[in-house]
Coordinates of C-alpha atoms in Angstrom, one line a residue:
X152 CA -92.4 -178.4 -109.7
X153 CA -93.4 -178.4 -113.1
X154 CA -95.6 -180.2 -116.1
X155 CA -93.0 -182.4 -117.7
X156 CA -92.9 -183.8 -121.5
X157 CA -94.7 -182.5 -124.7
X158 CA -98.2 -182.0 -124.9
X159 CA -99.8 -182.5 -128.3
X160 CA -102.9 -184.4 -128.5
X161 CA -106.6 -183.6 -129.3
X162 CA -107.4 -185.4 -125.9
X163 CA -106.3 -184.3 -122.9
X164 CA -106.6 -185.5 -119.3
X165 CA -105.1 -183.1 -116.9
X166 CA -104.7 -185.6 -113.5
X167 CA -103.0 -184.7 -109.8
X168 CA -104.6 -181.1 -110.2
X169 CA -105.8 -179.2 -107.2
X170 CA -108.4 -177.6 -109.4
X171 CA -110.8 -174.5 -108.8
X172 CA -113.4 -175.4 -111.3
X173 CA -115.7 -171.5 -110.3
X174 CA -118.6 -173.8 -110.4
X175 CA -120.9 -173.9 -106.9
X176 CA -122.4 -177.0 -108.3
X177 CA -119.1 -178.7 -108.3
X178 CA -116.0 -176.3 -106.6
X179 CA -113.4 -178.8 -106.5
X180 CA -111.9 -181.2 -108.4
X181 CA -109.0 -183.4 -109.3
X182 CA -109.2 -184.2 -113.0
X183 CA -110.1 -182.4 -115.9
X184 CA -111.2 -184.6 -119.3
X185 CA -110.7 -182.3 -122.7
X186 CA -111.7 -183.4 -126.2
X187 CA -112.0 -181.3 -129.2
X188 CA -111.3 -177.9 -127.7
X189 CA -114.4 -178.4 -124.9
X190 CA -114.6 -180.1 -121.8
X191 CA -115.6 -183.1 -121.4
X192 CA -116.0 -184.5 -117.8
X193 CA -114.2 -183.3 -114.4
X194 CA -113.9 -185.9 -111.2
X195 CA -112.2 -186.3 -108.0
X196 CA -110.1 -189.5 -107.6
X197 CA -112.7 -191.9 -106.8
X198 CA -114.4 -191.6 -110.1
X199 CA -111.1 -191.6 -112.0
X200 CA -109.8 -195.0 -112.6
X201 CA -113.4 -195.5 -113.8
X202 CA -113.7 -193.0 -116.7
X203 CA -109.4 -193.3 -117.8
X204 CA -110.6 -196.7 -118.4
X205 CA -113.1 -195.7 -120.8
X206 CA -111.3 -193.8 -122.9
X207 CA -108.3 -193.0 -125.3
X208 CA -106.5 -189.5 -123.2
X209 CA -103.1 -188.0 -123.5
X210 CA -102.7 -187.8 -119.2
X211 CA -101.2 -184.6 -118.7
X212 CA -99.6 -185.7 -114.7
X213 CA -100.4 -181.8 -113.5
X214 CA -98.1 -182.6 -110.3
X215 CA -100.5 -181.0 -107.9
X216 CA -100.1 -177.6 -109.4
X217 CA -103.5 -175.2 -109.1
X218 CA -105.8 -175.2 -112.3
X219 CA -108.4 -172.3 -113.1
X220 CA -110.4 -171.3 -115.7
X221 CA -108.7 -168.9 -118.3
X222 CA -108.8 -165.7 -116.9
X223 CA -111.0 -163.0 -118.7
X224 CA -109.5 -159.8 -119.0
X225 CA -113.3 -157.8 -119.4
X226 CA -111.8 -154.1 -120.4
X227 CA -108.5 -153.6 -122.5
X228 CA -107.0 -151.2 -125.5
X229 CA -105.9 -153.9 -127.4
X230 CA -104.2 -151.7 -130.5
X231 CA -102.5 -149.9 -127.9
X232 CA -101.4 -152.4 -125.6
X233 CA -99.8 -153.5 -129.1
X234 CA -98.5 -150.0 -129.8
X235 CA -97.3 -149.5 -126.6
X236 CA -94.7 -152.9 -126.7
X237 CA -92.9 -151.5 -129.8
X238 CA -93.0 -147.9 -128.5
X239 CA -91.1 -146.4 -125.3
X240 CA -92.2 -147.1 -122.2
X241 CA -92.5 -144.0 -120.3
X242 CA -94.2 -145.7 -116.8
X243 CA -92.7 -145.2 -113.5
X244 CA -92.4 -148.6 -112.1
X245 CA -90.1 -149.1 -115.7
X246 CA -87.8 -146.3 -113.7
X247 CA -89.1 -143.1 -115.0
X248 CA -88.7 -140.8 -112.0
X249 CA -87.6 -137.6 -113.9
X250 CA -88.2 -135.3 -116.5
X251 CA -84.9 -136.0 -117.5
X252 CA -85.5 -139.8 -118.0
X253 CA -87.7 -138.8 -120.2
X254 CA -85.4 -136.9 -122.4
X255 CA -82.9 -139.2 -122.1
X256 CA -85.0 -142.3 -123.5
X257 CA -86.1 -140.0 -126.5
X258 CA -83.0 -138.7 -127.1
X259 CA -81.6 -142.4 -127.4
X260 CA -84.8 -143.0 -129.9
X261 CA -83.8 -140.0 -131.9
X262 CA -80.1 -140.9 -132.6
X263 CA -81.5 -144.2 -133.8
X264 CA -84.3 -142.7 -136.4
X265 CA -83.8 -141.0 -139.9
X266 CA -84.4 -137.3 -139.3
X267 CA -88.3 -136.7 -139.5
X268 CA -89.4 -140.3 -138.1
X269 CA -92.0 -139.5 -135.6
X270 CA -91.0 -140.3 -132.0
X271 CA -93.7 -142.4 -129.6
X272 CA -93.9 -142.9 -126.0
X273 CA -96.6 -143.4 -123.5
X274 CA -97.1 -144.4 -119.3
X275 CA -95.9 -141.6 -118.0
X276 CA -97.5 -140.1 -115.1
X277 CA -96.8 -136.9 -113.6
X278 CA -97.1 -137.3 -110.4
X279 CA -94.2 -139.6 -110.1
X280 CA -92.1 -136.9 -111.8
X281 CA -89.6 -134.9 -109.8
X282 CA -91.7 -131.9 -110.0
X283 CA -94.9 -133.5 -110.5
X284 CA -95.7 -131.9 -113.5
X285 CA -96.2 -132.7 -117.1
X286 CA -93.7 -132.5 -120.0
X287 CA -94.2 -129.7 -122.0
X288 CA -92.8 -128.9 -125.5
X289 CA -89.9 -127.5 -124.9
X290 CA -89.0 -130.3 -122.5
X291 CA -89.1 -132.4 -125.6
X292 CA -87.2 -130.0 -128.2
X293 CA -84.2 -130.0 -126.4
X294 CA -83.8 -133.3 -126.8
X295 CA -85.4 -133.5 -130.4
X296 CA -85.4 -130.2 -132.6
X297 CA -85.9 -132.6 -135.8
X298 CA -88.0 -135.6 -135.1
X299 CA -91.4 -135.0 -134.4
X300 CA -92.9 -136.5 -130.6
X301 CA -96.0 -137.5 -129.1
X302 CA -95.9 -138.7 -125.7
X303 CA -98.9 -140.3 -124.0
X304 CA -100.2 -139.9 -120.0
X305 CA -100.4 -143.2 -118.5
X306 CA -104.5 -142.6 -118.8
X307 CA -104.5 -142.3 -122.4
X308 CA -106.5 -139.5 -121.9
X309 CA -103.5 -136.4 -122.4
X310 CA -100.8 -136.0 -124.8
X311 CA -97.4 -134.3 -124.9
X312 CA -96.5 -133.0 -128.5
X313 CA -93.1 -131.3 -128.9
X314 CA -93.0 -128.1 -131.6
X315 CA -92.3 -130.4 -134.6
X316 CA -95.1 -132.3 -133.8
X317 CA -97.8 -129.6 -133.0
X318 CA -96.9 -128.0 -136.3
X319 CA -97.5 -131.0 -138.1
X320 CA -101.1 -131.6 -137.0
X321 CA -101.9 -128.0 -137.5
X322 CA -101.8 -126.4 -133.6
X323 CA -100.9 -123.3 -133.5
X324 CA -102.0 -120.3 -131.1
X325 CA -104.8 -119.4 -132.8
X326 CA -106.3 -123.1 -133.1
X327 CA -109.2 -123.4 -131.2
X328 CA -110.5 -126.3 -128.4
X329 CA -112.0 -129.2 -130.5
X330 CA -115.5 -130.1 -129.1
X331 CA -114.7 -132.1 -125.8
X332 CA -110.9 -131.3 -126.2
X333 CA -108.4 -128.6 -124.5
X334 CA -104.9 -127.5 -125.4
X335 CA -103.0 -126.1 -122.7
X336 CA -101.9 -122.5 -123.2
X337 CA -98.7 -120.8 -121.8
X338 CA -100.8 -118.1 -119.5
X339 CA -98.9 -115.2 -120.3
X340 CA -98.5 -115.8 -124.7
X341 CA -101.5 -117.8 -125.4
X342 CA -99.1 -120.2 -127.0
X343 CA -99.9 -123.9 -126.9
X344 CA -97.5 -126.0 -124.2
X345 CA -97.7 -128.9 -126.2
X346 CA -99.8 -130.7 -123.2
X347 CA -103.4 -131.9 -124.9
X348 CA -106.5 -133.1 -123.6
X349 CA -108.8 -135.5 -124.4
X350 CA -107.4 -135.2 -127.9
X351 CA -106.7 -138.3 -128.5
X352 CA -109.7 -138.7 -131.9
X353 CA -107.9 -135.4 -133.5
X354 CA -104.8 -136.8 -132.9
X355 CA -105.5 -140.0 -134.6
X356 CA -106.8 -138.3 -137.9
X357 CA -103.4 -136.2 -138.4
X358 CA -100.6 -138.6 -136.5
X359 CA -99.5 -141.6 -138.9
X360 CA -100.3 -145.1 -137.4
X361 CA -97.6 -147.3 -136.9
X362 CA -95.7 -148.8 -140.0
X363 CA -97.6 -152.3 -140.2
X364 CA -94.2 -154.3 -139.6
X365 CA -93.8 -152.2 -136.3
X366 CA -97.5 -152.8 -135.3
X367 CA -97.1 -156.8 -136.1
X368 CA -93.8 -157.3 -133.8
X369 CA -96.2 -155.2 -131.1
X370 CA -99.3 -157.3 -131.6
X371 CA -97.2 -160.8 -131.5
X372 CA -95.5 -159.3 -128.0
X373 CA -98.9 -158.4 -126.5
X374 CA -100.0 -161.8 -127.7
X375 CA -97.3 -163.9 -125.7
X376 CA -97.9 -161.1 -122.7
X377 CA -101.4 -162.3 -122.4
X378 CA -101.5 -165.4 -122.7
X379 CA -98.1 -165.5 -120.2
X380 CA -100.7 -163.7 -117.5
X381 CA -102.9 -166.8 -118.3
X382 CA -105.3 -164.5 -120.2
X383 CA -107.7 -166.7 -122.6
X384 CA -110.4 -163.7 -123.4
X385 CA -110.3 -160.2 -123.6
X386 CA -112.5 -157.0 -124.4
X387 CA -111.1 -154.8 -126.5
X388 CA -112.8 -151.7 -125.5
X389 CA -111.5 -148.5 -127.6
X390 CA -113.9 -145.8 -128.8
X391 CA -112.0 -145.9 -132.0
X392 CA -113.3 -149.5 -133.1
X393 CA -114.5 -149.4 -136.4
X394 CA -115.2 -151.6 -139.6
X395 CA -111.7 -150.7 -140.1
X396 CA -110.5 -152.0 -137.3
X397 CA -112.7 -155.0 -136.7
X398 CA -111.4 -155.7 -140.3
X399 CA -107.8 -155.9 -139.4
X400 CA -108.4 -157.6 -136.1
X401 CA -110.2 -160.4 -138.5
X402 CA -107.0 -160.0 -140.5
X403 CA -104.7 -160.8 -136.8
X404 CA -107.0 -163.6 -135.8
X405 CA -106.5 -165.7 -139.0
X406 CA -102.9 -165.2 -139.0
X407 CA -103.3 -166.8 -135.6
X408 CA -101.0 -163.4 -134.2
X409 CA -103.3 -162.6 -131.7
X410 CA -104.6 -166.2 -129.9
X411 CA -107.2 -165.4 -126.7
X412 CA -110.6 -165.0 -128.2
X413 CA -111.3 -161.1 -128.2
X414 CA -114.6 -159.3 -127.8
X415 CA -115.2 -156.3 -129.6
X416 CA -116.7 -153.2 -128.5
X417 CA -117.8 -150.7 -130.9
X418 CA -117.0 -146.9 -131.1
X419 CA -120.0 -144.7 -131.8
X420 CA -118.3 -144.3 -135.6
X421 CA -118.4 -148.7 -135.5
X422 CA -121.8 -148.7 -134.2
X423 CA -122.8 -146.4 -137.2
X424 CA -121.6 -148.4 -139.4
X425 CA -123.2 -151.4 -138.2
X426 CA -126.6 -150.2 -137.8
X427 CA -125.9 -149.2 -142.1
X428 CA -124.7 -152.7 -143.0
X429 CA -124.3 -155.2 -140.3
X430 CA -122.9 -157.6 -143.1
X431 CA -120.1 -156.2 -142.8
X432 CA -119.2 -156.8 -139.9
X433 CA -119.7 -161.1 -140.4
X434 CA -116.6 -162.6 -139.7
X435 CA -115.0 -165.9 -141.3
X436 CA -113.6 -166.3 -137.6
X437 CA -115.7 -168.7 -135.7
X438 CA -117.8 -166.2 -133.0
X439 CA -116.2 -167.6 -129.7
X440 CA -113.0 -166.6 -130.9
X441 CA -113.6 -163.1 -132.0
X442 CA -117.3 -161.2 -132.2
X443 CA -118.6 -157.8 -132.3
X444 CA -120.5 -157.1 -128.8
X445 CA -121.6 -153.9 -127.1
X446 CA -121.1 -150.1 -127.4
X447 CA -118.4 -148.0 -125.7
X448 CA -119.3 -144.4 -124.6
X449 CA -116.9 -142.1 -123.2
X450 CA -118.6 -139.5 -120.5
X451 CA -116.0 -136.7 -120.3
X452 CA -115.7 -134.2 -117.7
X453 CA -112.1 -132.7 -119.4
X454 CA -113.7 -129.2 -120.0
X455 CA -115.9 -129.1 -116.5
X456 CA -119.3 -130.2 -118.3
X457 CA -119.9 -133.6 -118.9
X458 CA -120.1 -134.6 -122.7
X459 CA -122.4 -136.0 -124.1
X460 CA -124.9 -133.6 -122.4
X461 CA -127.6 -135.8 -120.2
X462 CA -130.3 -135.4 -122.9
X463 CA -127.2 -136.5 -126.0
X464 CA -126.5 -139.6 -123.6
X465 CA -129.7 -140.4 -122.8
X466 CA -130.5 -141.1 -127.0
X467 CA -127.3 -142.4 -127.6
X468 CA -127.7 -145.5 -124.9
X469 CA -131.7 -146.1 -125.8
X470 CA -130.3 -146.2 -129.8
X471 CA -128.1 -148.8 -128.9
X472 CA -130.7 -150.4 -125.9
X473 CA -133.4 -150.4 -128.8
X474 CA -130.5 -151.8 -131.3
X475 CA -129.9 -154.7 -128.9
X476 CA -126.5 -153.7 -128.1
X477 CA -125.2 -153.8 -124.4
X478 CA -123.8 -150.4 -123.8
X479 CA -120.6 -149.6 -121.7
X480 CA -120.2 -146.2 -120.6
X481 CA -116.7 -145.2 -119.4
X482 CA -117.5 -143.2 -116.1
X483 CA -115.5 -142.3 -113.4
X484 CA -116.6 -140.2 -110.7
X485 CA -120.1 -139.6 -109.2
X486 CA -121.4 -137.3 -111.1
X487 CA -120.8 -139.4 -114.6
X488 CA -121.6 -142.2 -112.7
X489 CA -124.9 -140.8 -112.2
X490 CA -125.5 -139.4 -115.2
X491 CA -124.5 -142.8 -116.7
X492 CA -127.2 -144.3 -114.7
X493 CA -130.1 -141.8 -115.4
X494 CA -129.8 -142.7 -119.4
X495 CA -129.9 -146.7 -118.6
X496 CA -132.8 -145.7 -116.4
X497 CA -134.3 -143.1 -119.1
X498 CA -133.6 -146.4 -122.1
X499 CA -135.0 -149.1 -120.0
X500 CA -138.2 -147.0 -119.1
X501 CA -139.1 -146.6 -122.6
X502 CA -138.2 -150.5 -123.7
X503 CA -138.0 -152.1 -120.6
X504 CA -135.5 -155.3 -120.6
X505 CA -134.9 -157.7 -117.9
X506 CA -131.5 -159.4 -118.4
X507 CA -130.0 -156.1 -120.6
X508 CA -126.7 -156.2 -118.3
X509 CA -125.4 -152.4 -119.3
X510 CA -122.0 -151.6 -118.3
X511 CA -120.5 -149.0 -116.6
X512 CA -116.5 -148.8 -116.7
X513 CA -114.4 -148.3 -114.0
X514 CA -117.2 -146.5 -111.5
X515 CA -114.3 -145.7 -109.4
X516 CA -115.4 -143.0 -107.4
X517 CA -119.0 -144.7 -105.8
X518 CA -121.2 -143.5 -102.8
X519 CA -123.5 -145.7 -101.2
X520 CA -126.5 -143.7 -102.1
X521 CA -125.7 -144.6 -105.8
X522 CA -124.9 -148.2 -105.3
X523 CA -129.1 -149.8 -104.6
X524 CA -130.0 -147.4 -108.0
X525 CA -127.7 -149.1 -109.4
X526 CA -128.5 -152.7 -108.6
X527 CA -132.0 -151.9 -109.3
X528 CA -131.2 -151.2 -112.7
X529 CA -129.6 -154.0 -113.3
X530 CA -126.2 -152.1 -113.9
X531 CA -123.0 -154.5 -114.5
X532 CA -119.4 -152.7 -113.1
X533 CA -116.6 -153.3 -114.6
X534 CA -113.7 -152.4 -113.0
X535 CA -109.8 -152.8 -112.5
X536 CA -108.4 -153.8 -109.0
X537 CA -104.9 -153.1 -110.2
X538 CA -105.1 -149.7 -110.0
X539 CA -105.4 -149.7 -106.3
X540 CA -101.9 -151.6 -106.5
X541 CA -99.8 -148.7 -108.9
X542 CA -101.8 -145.7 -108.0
X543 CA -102.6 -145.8 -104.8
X544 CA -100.1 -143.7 -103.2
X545 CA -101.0 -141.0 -105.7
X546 CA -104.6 -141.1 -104.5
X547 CA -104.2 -141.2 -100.8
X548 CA -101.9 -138.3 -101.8
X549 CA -104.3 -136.6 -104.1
X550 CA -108.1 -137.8 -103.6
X551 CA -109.8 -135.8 -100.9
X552 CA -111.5 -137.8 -97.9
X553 CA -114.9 -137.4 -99.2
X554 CA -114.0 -139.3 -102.2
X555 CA -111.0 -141.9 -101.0
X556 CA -113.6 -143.7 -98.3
X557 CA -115.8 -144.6 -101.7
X558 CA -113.0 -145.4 -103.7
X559 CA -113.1 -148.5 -106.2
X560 CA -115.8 -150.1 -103.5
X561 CA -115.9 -153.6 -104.6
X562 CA -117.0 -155.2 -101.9
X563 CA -120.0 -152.7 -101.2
X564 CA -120.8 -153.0 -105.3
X565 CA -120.9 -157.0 -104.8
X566 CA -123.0 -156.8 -101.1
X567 CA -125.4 -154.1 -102.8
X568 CA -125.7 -157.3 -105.8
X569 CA -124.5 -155.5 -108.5
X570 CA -121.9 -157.6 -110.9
X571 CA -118.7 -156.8 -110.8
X572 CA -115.9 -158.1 -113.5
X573 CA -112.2 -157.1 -113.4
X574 CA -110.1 -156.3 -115.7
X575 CA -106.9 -154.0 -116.3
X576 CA -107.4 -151.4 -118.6
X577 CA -104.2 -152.2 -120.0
X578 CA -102.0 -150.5 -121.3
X579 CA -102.8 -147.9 -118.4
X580 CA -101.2 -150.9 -116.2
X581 CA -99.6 -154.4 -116.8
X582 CA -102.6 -156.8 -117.5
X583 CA -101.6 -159.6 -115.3
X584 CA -105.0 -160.4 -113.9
X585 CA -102.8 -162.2 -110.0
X586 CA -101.7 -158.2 -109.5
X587 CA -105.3 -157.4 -109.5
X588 CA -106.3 -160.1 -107.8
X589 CA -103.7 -159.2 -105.1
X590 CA -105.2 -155.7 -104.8
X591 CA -108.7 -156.9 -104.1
X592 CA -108.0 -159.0 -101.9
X593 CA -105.2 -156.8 -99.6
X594 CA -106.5 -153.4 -100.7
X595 CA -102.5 -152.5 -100.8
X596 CA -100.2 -150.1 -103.0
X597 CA -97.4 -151.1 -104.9
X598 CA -95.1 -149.6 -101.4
X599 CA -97.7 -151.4 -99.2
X600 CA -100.0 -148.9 -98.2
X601 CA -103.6 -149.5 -97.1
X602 CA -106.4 -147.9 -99.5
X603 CA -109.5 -148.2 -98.3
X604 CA -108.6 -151.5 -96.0
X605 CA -112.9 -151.9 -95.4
X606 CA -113.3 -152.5 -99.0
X607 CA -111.1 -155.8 -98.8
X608 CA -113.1 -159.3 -100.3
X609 CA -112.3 -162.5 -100.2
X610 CA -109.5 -164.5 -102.4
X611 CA -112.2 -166.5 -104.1
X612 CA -114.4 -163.9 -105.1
X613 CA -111.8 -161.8 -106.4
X614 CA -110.7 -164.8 -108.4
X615 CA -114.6 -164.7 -109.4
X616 CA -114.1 -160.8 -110.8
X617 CA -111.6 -162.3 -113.5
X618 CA -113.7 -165.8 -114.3
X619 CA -117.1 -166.5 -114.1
X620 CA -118.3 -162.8 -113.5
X621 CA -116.2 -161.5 -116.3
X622 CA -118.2 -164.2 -118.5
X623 CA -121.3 -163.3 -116.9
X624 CA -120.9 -159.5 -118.1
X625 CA -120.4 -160.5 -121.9
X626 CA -123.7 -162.7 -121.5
X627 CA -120.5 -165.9 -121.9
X628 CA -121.4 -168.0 -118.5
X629 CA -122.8 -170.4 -120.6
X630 CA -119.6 -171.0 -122.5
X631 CA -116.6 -169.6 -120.4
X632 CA -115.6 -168.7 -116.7
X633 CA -116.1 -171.6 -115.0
X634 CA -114.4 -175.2 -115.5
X635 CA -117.7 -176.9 -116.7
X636 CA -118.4 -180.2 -118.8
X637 CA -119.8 -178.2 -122.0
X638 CA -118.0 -174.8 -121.7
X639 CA -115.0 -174.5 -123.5
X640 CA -111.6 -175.8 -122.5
X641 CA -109.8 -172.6 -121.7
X642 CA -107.5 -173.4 -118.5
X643 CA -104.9 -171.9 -116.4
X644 CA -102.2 -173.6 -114.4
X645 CA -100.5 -171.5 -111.6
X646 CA -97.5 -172.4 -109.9
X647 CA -99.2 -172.1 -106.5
X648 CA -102.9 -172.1 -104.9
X649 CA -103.7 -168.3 -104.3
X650 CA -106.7 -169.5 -102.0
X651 CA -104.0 -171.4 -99.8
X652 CA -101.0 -168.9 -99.4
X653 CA -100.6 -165.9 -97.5
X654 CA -102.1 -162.9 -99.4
X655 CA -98.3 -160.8 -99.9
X656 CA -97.3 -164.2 -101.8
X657 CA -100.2 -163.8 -104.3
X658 CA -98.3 -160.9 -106.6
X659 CA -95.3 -164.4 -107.0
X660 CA -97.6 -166.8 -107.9
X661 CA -96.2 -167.6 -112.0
X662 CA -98.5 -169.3 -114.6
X663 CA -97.2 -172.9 -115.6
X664 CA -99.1 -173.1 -118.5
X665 CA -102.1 -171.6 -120.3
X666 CA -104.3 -173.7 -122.9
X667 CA -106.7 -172.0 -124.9
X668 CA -109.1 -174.5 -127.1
X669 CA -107.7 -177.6 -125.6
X670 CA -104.4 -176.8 -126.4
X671 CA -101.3 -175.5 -124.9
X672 CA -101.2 -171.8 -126.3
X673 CA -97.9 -171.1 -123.7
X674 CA -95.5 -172.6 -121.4
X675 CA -93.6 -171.4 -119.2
X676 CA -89.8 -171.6 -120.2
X677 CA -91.0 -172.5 -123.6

């Protein structure tokens, strides 16, 4: 079954749609009205004949096919999500289950580049590896003595560089650990492996960026990827976002390359600059497509102590809490979890705000003592269900017992009252927000095991994770997330009902069409 015909009008009335509309006030409907990019009305079929009367619509005959509200992708990497289309794809469900693959796809690369063109890949993850180990650089020189490499873990968070590479950015064996960083070291020579952690800021400040043709051809991929997952908003979430990049992302958006309206956190550098001139950061880009919103903190625990120290955290979030930013502090296990809360506690006690929604991201790793602190503080989670689906094998292999039972707790976040929004985290996994649905829902890996079966929730409210409570964490409900006369007309049509099938069928449902603005931005087969 599909939507037949082209669809070109300012107008649209979407009819014979088994519609979701997110909205308590009015759940279900079978019409949607659209007229300049918002929505207009929504009805069931005995107010229908009455208001097509009325007015001038292009009907769009939706065939019974399921309608949603765009789905809101609340915490990506969008620069290198883009990177990562045009670079190789090192992830093990693309078939990397060797060291060997690895070599093989880079020495394939190599024979294709001019002697001296640096070599990128990223997704690989060790513990899929025959060996379960990482790469190291010798790994890589065998298969390229000439080109400098630099391979990325599928967390972003480590780096492989080979010998040409390493010598290039100045690593040698008497180079010590940047603050927060760690090279690996051969234990016997002091010599670096080529394996680097957290990293990734001195990397970026000796590594050339992309040529901008390569980096265009991997923005316009991402670009059809998200809106083919039915993705009409994002949050772009790197701790690299500066006036720099907010300027090029201005740049994308009026060259209409990158189309779902985009979010953008600020790096501690961005925020900086901000605070100096926020002129700078004004946009010609109307502020529902693109704006600058909150500030992303990274808690690192790479070296064994957590940086930023309590007392460095606890200024840098009541800066931005005094600032009126919305902080988002990447934490992932309890004890950055807590120290995460005890600076929104420590900002709020000193300027106290009601509705301030701070963030923390991913908050994987969540006891129950820790979840009523905090709701009390009014914490939002943000967090990515998907994971659950590709890496749950590796942590019921590799978690210990104490930790799996309080693993990615959704359901005990949402009973506790605490927001949750989902998201992917791409390009750590695809962002196709169904797979994460899926995983809330059946708590199941990507070979069907069980993960924490207890902290299963219901299809609709892990629809609600990528909708109206991914809104609600940008302060958006009153625009997006829900299909609303008023909000905008951002929409999703799936091929099937994911309320109505059997939870395994979920991870097949295909998106028939997303419209973004009132218009059709994709279509499938088209």
């Amino acid at each position: 079954m599909k939507i037949e015909g082209e669809i070109r009008g300012k107008k649209l009335l979407l009819v014979n749609a088994n519609i979701h509309t997110m909205d308590n006030s009015f759940p279900r409907a079978r019409w949607i009205a659209i007229e300049d990019g918002i929505i207009k009305s929504i009805g069931n079929l005995e107010n229908y004949n009455a208001f097509n009367k009325k007015n001038n619509f292009e009907i769009v005959d939706c065939k019974g096919l399921t309608v949603l509200p765009g789905f809101i992708d609340a915490h990506l990497h969008l620069r290198a999500f883009a990177e990562g289309c045009v670079t190789i794809d090192l992830s093990w469900f693309y078939g990397i289950k060797c060291l060997e693959d690895i070599q093989n796809v880079i020495r394939a690369r190599c024979e294709r580049m001019p002697r001296g063109s640096w070599i990128r890949g990223r997704g690989y993850n060790e513990f899929y590896l025959l060996g379960k180990r990482h790469p190291n650089r010798l790994d890589l020189d065998e298969v390229a003595p000439v080109h400098p490499v630099k391979i990325t873990h599928r967390s972003g968070h480590a780096h492989v560089l080979n010998t040409a590479a390493l010598e290039i950015v100045g690593i040698t064996k008497e180079t010590g650990d940047p603050p927060g960083g760690l090279i690996d070291r051969d234990l016997f020579t002091g010599e670096p492996t080529g394996l680097l952690y957290e990293m990734g800021k001195f990397l970026s400040k000796r590594i050339p960026p992309l040529h901008e043709k390569e980096l265009l051809e991997g923005l316009e991929i991402a670009n059809r990827r998200l809106l083919a997952s039915g993705i009409t908003s994002v949050e772009d979430a790197s701790y690299l976002n500066d006036l720099t990049r907010w300027q090029e992302i201005i740049s994308w958006k009026q060259n209409n390359i990158l189309q779902p309206r985009i979010n953008f956190m600020l790096g501690q550098k961005g925020f900086e600059e901000f605070k100096n001139d926020p002129l700078n950061f004004k946009s010609v880009v109307p502020e529902n497509q693109l704006r600058a919103r909150g500030i992303k903190i990274i808690l690192d625990e790479t070296t064994g102590n957590l940086l930023p120290t309590q007392h460095e955290l606890n200024e840098v979030v009541y800066n931005a809490h005094r600032s009126g930013f919305q902080v988002s502090i990447h934490a992932i296990e309890e004890r950055a979890i807590e120290s995460a809360y005890k600076a929104i506690k420590w900002a709020l006690s000193k300027l106290p705000v009601s509705d301030h929604r701070h963030r923390i991201e991913h908050c994987s790793v969540c006891r129950p003592s820790l979840l009523n602190r905090l709701a009390s503080a009014g914490i939002v989670v943000v967090t990515q269900p998907s994971f659950i689906f590709y890496n749950g094998d590796r942590y019921l292999e590799t978690v210990c017992d104490k930790d799996l039972k309080h693993l990615y707790p959704i359901r005990s976040l949402l009973k506790a009252g605490i927001p949750v929004a989902g998201s992917s985290d791409c390009p750590i996994v695809p962002p196709n927000p169904l797979t994460g649905i899926y995983s809330a829902l059946t708590r199941k890996s990507i070979t069907g095991k069980l993960i924490v079966p207890s902290q299963k929730i219901s299809c609709t409210d892990a629809l609600c994770l990528y909708t109206n409570h991914a809104a609600k964490a940008s302060f958006e409900e009153n625009m997006k997330g829900s299909i609303t006369p008023g909000k905008l007309a951002d929409l999703v049509v799936l091929s099937e009902d994911p309320t109505a099938v059997p939870e395994d069928e979920i991870r097949d449902i295909e998106v028939e069409m997303t419209i973004l603005d009132g218009k059709v931005a994709w279509r499938k087969n088209n």
